[in-house]
Coordinates of C-alpha atoms in Angstrom, one line a residue:
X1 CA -122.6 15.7 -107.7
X2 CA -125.9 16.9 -106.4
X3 CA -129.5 16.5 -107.4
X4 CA -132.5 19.2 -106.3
X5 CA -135.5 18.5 -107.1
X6 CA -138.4 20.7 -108.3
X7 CA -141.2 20.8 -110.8
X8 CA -141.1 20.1 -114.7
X9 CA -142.6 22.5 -116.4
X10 CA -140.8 22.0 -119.9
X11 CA -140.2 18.5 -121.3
X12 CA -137.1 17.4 -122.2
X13 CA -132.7 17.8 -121.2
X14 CA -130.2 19.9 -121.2
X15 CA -127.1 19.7 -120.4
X16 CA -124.3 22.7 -120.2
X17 CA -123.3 25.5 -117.7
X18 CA -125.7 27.1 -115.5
X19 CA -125.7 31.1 -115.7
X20 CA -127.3 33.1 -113.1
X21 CA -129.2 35.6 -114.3
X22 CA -129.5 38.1 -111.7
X23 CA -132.9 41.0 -112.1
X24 CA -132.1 44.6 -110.6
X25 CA -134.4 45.7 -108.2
X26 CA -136.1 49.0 -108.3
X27 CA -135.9 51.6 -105.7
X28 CA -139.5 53.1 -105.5
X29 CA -139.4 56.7 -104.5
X30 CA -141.6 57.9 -101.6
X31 CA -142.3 61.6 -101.8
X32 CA -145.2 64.5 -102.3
X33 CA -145.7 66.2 -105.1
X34 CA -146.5 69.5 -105.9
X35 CA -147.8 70.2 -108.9
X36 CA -150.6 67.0 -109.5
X37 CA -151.3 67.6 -113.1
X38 CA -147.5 67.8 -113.7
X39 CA -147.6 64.4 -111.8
X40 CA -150.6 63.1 -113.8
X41 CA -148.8 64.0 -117.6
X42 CA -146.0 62.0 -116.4
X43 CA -147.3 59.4 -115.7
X44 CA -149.5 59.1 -118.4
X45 CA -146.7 59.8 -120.8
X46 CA -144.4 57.4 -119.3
X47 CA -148.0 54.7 -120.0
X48 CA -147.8 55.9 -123.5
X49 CA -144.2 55.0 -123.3
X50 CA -144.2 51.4 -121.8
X51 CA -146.9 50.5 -123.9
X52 CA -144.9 51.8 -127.3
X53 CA -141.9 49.1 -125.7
X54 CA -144.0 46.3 -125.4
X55 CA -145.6 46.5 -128.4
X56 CA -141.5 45.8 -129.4
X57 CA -141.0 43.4 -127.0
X58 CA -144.7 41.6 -128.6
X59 CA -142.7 41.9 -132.5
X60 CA -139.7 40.4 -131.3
X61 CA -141.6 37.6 -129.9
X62 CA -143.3 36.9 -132.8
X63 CA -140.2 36.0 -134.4
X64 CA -139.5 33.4 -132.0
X65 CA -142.5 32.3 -130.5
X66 CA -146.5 31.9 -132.6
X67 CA -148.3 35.2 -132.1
X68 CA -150.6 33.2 -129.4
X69 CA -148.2 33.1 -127.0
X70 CA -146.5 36.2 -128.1
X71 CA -150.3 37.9 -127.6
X72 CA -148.8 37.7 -123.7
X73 CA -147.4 41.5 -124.2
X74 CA -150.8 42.4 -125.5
X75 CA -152.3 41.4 -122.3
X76 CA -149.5 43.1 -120.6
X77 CA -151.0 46.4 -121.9
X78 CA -154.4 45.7 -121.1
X79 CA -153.2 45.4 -117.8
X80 CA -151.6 49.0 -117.9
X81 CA -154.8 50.0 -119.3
X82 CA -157.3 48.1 -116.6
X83 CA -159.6 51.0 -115.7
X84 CA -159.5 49.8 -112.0
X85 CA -155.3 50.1 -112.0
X86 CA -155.8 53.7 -113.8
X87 CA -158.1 55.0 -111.3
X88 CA -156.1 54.0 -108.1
X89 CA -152.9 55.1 -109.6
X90 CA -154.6 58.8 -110.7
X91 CA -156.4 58.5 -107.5
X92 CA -153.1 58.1 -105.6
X93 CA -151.2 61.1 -107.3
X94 CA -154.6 63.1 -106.5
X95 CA -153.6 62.5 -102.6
X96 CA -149.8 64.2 -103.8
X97 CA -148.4 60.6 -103.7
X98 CA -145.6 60.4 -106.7
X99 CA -145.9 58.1 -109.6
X100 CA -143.9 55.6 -109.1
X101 CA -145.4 54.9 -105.2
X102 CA -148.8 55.1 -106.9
X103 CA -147.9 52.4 -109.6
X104 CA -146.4 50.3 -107.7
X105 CA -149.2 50.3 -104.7
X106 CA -151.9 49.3 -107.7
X107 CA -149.9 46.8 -109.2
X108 CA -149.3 45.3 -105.7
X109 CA -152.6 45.1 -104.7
X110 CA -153.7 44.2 -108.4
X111 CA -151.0 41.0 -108.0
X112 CA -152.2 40.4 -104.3
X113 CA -156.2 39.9 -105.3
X114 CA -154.7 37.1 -108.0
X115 CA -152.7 35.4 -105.5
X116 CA -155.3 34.9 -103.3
X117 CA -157.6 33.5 -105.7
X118 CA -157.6 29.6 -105.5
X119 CA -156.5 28.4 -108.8
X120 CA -153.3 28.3 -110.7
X121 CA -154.0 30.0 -113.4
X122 CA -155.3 33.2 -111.9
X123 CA -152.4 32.6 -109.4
X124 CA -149.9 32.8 -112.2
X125 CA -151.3 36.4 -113.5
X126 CA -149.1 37.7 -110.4
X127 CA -145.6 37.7 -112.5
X128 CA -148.1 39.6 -115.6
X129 CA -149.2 42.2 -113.5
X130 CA -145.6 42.8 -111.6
X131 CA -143.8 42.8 -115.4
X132 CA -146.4 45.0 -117.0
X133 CA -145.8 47.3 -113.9
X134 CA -141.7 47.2 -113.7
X135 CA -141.5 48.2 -117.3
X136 CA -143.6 51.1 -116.2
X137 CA -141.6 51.5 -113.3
X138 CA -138.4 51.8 -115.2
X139 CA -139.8 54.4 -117.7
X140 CA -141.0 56.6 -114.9
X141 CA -137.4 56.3 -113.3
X142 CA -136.0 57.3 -116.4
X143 CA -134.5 54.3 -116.9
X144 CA -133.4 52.4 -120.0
X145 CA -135.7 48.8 -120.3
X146 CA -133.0 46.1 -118.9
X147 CA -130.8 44.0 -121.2
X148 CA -130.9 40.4 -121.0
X149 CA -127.1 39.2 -122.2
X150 CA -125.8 36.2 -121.8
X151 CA -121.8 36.7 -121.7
X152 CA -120.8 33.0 -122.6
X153 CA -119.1 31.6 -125.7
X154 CA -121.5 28.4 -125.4
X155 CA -125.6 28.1 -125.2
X156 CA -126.1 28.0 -121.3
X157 CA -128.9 27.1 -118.5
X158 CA -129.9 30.2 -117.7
X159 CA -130.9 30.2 -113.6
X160 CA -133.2 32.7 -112.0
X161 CA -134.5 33.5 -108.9
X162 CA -137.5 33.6 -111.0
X163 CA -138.0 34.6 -114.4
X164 CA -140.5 37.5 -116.2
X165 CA -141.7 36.9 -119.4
X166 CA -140.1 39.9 -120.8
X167 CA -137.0 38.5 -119.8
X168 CA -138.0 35.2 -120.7
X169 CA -138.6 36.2 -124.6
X170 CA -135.8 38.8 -124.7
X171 CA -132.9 35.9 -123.9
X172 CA -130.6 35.3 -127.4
X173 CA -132.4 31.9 -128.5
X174 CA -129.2 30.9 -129.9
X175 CA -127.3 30.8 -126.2
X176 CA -130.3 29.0 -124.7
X177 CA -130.3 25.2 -123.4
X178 CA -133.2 25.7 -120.6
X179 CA -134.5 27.5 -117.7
X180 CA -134.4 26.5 -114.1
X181 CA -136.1 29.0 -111.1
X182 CA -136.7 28.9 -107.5
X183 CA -140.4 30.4 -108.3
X184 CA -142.7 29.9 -111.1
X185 CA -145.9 28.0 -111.7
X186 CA -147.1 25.9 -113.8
X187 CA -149.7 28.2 -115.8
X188 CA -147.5 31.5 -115.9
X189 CA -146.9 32.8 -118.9
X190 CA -142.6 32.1 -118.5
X191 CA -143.5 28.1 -118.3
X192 CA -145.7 28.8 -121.4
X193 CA -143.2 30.4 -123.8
X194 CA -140.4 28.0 -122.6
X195 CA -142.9 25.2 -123.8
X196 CA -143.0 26.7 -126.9
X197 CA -139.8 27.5 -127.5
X198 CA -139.1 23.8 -126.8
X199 CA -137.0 24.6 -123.8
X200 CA -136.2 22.3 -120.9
X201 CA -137.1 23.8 -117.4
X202 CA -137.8 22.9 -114.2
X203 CA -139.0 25.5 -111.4
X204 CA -139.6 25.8 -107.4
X205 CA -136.2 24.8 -106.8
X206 CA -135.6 24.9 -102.9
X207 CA -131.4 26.1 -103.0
X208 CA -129.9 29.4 -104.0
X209 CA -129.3 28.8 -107.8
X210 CA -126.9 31.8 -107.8
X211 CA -124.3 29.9 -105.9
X212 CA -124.1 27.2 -108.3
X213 CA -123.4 30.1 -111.5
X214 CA -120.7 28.4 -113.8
X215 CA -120.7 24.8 -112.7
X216 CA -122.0 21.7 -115.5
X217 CA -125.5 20.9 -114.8
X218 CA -128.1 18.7 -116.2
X219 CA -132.2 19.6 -116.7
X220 CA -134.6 17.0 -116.5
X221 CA -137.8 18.7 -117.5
X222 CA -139.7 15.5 -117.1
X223 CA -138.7 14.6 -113.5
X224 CA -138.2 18.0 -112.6
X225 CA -134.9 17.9 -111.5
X226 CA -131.6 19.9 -111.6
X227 CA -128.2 18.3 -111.1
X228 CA -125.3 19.8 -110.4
X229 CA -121.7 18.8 -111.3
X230 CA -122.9 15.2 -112.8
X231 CA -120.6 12.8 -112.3
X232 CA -119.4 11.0 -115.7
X233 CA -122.0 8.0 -115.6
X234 CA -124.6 10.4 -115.0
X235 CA -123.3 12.6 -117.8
X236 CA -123.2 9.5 -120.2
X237 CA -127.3 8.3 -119.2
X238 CA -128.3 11.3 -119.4
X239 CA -126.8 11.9 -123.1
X240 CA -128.9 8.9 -124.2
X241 CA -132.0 9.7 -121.9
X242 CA -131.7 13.1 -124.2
X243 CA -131.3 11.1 -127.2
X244 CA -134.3 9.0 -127.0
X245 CA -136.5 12.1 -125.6
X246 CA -135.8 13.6 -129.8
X247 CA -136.6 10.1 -130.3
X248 CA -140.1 10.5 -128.9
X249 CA -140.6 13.9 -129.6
X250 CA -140.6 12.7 -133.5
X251 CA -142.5 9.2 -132.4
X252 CA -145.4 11.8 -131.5
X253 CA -145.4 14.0 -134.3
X254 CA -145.9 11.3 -136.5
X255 CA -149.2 10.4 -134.6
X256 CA -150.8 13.6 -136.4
X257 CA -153.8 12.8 -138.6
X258 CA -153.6 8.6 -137.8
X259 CA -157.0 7.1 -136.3
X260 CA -157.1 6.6 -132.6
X261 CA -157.9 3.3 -132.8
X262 CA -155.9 -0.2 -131.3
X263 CA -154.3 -2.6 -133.6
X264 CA -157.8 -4.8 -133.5
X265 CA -159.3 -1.6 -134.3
X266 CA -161.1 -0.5 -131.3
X267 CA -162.0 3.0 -131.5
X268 CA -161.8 5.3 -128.6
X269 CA -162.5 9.4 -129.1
X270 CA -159.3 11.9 -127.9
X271 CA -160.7 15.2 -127.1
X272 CA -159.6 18.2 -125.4
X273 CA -160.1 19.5 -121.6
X274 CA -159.4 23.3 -121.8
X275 CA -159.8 26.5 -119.9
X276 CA -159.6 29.5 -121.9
X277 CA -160.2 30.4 -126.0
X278 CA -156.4 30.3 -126.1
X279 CA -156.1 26.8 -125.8
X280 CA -158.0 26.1 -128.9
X281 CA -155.3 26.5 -131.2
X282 CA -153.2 24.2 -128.9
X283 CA -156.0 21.3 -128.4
X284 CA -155.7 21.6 -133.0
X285 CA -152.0 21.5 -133.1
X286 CA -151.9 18.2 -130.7
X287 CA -154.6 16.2 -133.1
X288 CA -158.0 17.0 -130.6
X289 CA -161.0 15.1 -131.9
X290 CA -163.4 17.8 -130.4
X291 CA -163.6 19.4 -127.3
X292 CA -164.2 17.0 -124.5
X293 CA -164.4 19.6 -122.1
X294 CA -164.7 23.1 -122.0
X295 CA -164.5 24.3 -118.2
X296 CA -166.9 27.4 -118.6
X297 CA -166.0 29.0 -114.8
X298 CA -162.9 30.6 -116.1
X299 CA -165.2 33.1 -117.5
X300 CA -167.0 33.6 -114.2
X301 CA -163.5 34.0 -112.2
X302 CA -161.8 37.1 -110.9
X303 CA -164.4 39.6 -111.7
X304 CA -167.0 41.8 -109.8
X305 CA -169.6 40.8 -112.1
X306 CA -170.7 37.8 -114.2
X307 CA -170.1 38.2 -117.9
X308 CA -173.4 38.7 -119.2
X309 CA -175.3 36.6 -122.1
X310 CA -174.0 38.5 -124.9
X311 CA -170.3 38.0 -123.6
X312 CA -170.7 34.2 -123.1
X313 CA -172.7 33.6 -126.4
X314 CA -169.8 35.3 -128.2
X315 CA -167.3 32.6 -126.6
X316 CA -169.4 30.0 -126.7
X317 CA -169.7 30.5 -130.4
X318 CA -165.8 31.1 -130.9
X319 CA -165.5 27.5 -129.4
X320 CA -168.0 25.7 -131.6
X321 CA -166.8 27.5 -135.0
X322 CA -163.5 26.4 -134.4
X323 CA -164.6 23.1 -134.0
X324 CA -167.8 23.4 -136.7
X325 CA -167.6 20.0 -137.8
X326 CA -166.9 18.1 -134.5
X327 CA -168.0 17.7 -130.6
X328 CA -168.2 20.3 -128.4
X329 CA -169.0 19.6 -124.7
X330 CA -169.1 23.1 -122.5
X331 CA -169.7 22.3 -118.8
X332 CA -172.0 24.9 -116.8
X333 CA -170.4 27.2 -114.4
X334 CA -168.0 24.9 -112.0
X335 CA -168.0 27.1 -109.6
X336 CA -166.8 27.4 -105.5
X337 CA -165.3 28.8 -102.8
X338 CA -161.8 30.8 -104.0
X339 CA -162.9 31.2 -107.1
X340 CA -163.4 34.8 -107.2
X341 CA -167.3 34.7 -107.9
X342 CA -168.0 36.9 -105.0
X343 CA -170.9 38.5 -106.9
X344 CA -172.7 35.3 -106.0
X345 CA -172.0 35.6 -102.7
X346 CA -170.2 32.2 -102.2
X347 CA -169.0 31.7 -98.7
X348 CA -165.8 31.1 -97.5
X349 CA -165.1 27.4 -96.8
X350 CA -162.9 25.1 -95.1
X351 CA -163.2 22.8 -97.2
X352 CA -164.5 24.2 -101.0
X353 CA -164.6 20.8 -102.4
X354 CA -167.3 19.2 -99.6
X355 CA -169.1 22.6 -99.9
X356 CA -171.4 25.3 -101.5
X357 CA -170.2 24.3 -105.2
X358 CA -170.7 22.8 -109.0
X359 CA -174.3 22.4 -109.8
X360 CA -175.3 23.6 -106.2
X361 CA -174.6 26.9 -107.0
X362 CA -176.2 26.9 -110.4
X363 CA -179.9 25.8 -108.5
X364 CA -179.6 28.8 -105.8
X365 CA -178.9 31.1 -108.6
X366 CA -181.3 30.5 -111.0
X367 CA -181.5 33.8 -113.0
X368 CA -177.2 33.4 -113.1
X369 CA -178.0 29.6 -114.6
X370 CA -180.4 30.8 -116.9
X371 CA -178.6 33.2 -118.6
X372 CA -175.6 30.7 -119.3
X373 CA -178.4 28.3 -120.4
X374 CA -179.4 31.0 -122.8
X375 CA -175.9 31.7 -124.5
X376 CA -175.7 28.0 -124.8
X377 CA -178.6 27.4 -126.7
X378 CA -178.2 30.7 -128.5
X379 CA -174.4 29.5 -130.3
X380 CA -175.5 26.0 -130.6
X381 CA -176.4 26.9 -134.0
X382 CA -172.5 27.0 -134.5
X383 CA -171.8 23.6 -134.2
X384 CA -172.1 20.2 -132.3
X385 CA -172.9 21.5 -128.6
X386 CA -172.9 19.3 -125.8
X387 CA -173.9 20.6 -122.6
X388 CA -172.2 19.1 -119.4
X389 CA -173.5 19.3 -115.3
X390 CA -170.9 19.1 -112.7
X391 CA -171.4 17.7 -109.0
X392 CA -174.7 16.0 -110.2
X393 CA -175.6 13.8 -106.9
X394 CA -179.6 13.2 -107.1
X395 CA -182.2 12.7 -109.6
X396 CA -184.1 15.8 -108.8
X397 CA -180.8 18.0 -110.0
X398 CA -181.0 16.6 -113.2
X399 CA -184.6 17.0 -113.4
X400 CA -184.4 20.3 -112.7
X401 CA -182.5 21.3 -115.0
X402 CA -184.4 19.5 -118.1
X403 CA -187.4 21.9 -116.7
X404 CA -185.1 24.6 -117.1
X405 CA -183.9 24.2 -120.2
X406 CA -187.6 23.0 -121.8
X407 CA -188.2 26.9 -120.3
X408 CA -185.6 28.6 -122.3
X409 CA -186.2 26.8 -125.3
X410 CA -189.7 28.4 -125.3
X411 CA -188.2 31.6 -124.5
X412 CA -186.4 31.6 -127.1
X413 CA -189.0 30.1 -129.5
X414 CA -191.2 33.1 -128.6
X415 CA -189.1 35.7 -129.2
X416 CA -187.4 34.0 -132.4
X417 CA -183.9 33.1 -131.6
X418 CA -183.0 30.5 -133.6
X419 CA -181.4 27.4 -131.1
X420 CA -180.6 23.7 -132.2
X421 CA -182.3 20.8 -131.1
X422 CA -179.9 18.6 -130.9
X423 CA -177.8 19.8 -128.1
X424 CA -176.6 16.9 -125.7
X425 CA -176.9 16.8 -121.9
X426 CA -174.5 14.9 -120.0
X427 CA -173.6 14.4 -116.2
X428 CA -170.1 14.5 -114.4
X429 CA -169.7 11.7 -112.6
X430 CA -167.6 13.1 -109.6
X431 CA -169.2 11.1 -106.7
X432 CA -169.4 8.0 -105.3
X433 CA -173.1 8.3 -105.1
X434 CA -173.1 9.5 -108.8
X435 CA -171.6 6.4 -109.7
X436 CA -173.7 4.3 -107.5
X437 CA -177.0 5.5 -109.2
X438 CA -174.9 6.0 -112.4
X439 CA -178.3 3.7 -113.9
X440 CA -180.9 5.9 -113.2
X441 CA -178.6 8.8 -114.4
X442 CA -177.9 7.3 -117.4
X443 CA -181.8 6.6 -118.5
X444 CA -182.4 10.2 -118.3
X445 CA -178.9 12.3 -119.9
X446 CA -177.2 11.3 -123.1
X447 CA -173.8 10.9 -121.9
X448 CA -171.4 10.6 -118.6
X449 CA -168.1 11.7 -118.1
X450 CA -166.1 10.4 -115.3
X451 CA -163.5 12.6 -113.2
X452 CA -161.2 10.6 -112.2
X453 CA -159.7 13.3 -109.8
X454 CA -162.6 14.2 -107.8
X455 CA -163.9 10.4 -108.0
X456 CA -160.8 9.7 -106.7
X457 CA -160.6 12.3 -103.8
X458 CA -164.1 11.8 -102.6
X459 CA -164.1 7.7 -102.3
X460 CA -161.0 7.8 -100.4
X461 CA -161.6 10.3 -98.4
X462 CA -158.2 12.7 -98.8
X463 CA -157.3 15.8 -100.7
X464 CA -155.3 15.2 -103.7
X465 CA -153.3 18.4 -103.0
X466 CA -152.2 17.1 -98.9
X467 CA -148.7 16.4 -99.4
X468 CA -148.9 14.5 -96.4
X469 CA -151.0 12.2 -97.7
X470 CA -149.1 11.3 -100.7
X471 CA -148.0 7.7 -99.5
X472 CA -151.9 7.0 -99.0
X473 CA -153.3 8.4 -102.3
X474 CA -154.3 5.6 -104.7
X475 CA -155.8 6.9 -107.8
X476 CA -156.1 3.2 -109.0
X477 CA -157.6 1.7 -105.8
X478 CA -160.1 -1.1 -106.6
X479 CA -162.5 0.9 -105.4
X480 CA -162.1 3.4 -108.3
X481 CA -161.5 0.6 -110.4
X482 CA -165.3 -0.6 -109.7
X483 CA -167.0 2.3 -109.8
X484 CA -165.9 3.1 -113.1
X485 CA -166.6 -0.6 -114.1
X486 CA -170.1 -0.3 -113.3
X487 CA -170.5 3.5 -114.3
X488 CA -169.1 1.9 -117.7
X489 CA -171.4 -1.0 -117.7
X490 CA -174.7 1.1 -117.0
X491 CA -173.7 3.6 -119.7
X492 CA -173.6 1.1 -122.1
X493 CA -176.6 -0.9 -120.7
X494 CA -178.7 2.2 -121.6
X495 CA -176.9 3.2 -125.3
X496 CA -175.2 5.9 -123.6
X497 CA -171.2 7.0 -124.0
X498 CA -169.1 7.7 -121.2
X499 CA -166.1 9.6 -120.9
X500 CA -163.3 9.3 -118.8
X501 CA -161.2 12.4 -117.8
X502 CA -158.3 13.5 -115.0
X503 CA -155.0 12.4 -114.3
X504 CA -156.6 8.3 -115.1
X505 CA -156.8 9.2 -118.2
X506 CA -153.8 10.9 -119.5
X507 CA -152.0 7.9 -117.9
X508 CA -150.7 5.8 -120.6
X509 CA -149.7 2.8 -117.8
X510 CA -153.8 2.0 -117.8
X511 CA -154.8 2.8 -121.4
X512 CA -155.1 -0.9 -122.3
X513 CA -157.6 -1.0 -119.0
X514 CA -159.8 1.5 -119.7
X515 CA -159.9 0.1 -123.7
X516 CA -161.3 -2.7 -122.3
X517 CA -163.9 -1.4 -120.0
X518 CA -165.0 -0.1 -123.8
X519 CA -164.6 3.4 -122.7
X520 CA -165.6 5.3 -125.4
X521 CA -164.0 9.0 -124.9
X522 CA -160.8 10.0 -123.3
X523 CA -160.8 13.8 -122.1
X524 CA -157.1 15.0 -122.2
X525 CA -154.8 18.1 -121.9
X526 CA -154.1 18.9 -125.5
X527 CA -150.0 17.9 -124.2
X528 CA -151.2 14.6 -123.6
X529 CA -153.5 13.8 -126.8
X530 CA -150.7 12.4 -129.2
X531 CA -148.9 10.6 -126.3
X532 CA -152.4 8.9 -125.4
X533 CA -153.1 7.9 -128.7
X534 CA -149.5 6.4 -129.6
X535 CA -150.4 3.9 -126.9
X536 CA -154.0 3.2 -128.1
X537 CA -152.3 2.4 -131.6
X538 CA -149.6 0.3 -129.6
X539 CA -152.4 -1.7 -128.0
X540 CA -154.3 -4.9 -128.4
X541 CA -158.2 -5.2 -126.6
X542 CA -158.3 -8.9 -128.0
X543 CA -157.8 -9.8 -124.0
X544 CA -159.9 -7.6 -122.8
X545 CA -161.0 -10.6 -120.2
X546 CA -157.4 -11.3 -119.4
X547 CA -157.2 -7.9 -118.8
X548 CA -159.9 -6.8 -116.9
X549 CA -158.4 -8.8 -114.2
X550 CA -156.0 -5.8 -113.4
X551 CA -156.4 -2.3 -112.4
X552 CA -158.3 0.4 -114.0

């Protein structure tokens, strides 16, 4: 038996034989051409072509998959069609490079601008660009789009080196038990559908999978692990550890629609932390009471230019319709180093979380903060806006921006844009210092939302992502456990809310803590909502004193 050990990206187990699914790699071509127009029709012939197929691969998806995800091969095409990719490919053949060098050349140096950006998701856009651009490849090569069989009598673990999500959607459903890669991430779009197709996978495995095509092997997509020729006690646990995970699986779906409230019916609000408009329809389908947090940067990354006030007011407004009749809390730009907001000419740091960041960027950039400001106000008339200021560490930062938004308010007054008047503002609590003068913040915003993650990182001292400090990283130190005691109490000492959001919160081992610290919002990935609430209903706050004696 052997056991490797990677990263869960998928819930759940599988157990069966592991196939190795082997990609062919494509020969690119290196020669000069002729006749450049010639070049040119070809290669916008084979676009027309490549786009045609993944239009079919997008219909076949939609069979399997919601068209949300399945809007993946949409994207792919947009990325064909990026004006910036067009022009260096056209530009290249202009220079009597072929097409296929040319393609290949701008989808490398497309995929190398997202992996240098410093955030997973934007990361994870690498495998888009490279599938969009194989397909592409294949077509100009005159060759057929790949098959994805799988020659076995019985549904199979399919192993990769790593996995496309053309290949991903294009496996029979019917001979699938999981996925387990040496690559992957997290955010790409391959973890996604396999989420949504409710299949068991585990990535960044550090052995050769191919070596191990055939054998029995077990996926723990909670652990994130692989095992390899189980012995028959391992076989027999891990039939009943997949047993109780249907168990649980239909334990949450019966949380849909039931209050979150304790069995001594203390209330506590579930809302969403998202990214992008996409995860609306997954912060609904998990039982979101709102949007807790909207992180508005994602609009700002990856581009050469911010997106202007017409672009963000038509988000913003997406997000508050689809959540008319609840909360709504949008954060402004959360911006730093890595985040591919060159246009504000953000240095490079060592250290991008001690740095040039959050709300500090905001004040140096006022015009760029005052545009946001005015798409916010401008689609609060679509619902319950809350507005929320990140890396708030003085007084004068908040006051500043009540000025500023008392000045756009007039603006818009004057020119008669219609705005509501009873948008919230709220502080993210980040900081040590934050929570120290948590009182004085809380007399001047409406509400506070604590970030557990950052709180964390800053009052011990240590990066969260150092593996080497793994051993040392306590995210329920009593240190964090009495700042957000008496961030808590001061809320609440001035008729305020406070939120609590990060890893603390979607950890169901100190629910029953923070229900006792009255905490009166918990801010969760939409995967965690129903889990999260299953253990508020579970709980009883009737020893909150009893409790309080252990950690937060």
């Amino acid at each position: 038996m052997k056991v490797l050990t990677g990263k869960g990206v998928s819930n759940g187990i599988a157990i069966g034989k592991l196939h190795f699914f082997k990609k062919s790699v494509l020969d690119i071509p290196t020669y000069e051409v002729d006749d450049i127009d010639a070049e040119l029709d070809r290669y916008h012939e084979s676009m027309e072509l490549a786009k045609a197929h993944l239009n079919e691969i997008y219909n076949n998806a939609c069979e399997k998959v919601t068209k949300k995800e399945s809007v993946i091969f949409q994207t792919h095409i947009l990325i064909l069609k990026d004006a910036k990719f067009v022009d260096f490919v056209e530009s290249s053949i202009k220079k009597r490079k072929n097409a296929e060098l040319s393609v290949y050349n701008a989808s490398t140096k497309l995929a190398n601008m997202f992996k240098a950006i410093d955030d997973d998701y934007f990361r994870a856009r690498c495998n888009d660009i490279i599938d969009a651009s194989h397909i592409l490849l294949q077509i100009l090569q005159n060759k057929n789009a790949e098959k994805v069989e799988i020659n076995a009598d019985d549904p199979v673990i399919i192993g990769a080196t790593d996995l496309l999500p053309s290949d991903t959607i294009s496996f029979n459903e019917s001979k699938l038990l999981g996925f387990v890669t040496n690559g992957g991430s997290q955010s790409s779009h391959t973890s996604i559908l396999a989420r949504t197709m409710g299949l068991p996978s585990v990535i960044q495995i550090h052995e050769p999978l191919g070596v191990f095509n055939g054998k029995t092997a077990i996926i723990d997509g909670m652990l994130g692990k692989l095992i390899i020729d189980p012995d028959s006690n391992t076989l027999a646990m891990y039939n009943a550890k997949r047993d109780r995970y249907i168990k649980h699986q239909q334990r949450m779906s019966r949380q849909i629609g039931l209050p979150s409230e304790t069995k001594n019916k203390q209330y506590i609000r579930l809302s969403a932390d998202i990214s992008r408009i996409e995860d609306i329809e997954k912060a609904k389908a998990n039982d979101a009471e709102g949007i807790g947090l909207f992180r508005s940067e994602f609009l700002f990354m990856s581009r050469e230019n911010a997106p202007d006030e017409s672009e963000q007011f038509e988000t913003y407004k997406t997000i508050l319709r689809s959540f008319s009749n609840k909360d709504v809390i949008i954060n402004t730009a959360n911006g730093s180093s890595g985040k591919g907001m060159d246009y504000l000419d953000i240095p490079n740091e060592k250290n991008p979380a001690l740095g040039f960041r959050g709300i500090r960027i905001s004040l140096e950039n006022p015009e760029f903060f005052r545009t946001q400001l005015r798409a916010l106000y401008r689609a609060s008339v679509f619902g319950n806006l809350s507005i929320l200021l990140p890396m708030i560490s003085s007084m004068e930062e908040i006051e500043y921006v009540k000025r500023e938004i008392e000045s756009i308010k007039k603006d818009l007054r004057l020119k008669g844009e219609p705005y509501s008047d009873n948008v919230r503002l709220g502080v993210m609590i980040e900081t040590p210092a934050a929570a120290i003068i948590s009182d004085e913040i809380c007399s001047k915003v409406d509400f506070v939302n604590v970030n557990t993650d950052n709180l964390v990182q800053y009052t011990l001292a240590m990066d969260r992502d150092n593996q080497k400090l793994l051993d040392f990283y306590r995210p329920y130190h009593p240190a964090i456990r009495k700042l957000i005691k008496l961030v808590a109490d001061n809320a609440h000492k001035n008729g305020k809310t406070i939120a609590v959001s990060g890893e603390t919160a979607a950890d169901t081992g100190v629910t029953k803590n923070l229900l006792a610290l009255k905490i009166d919002e918990l801010v969760l990935r939409p995967a965690s909502i129903l889990k999260v609430k299953a253990t508020v209903r579970e709980t009883d706050t009737s020893d909150a004193f009893e409790i309080l004696k252990g950690t937060v």
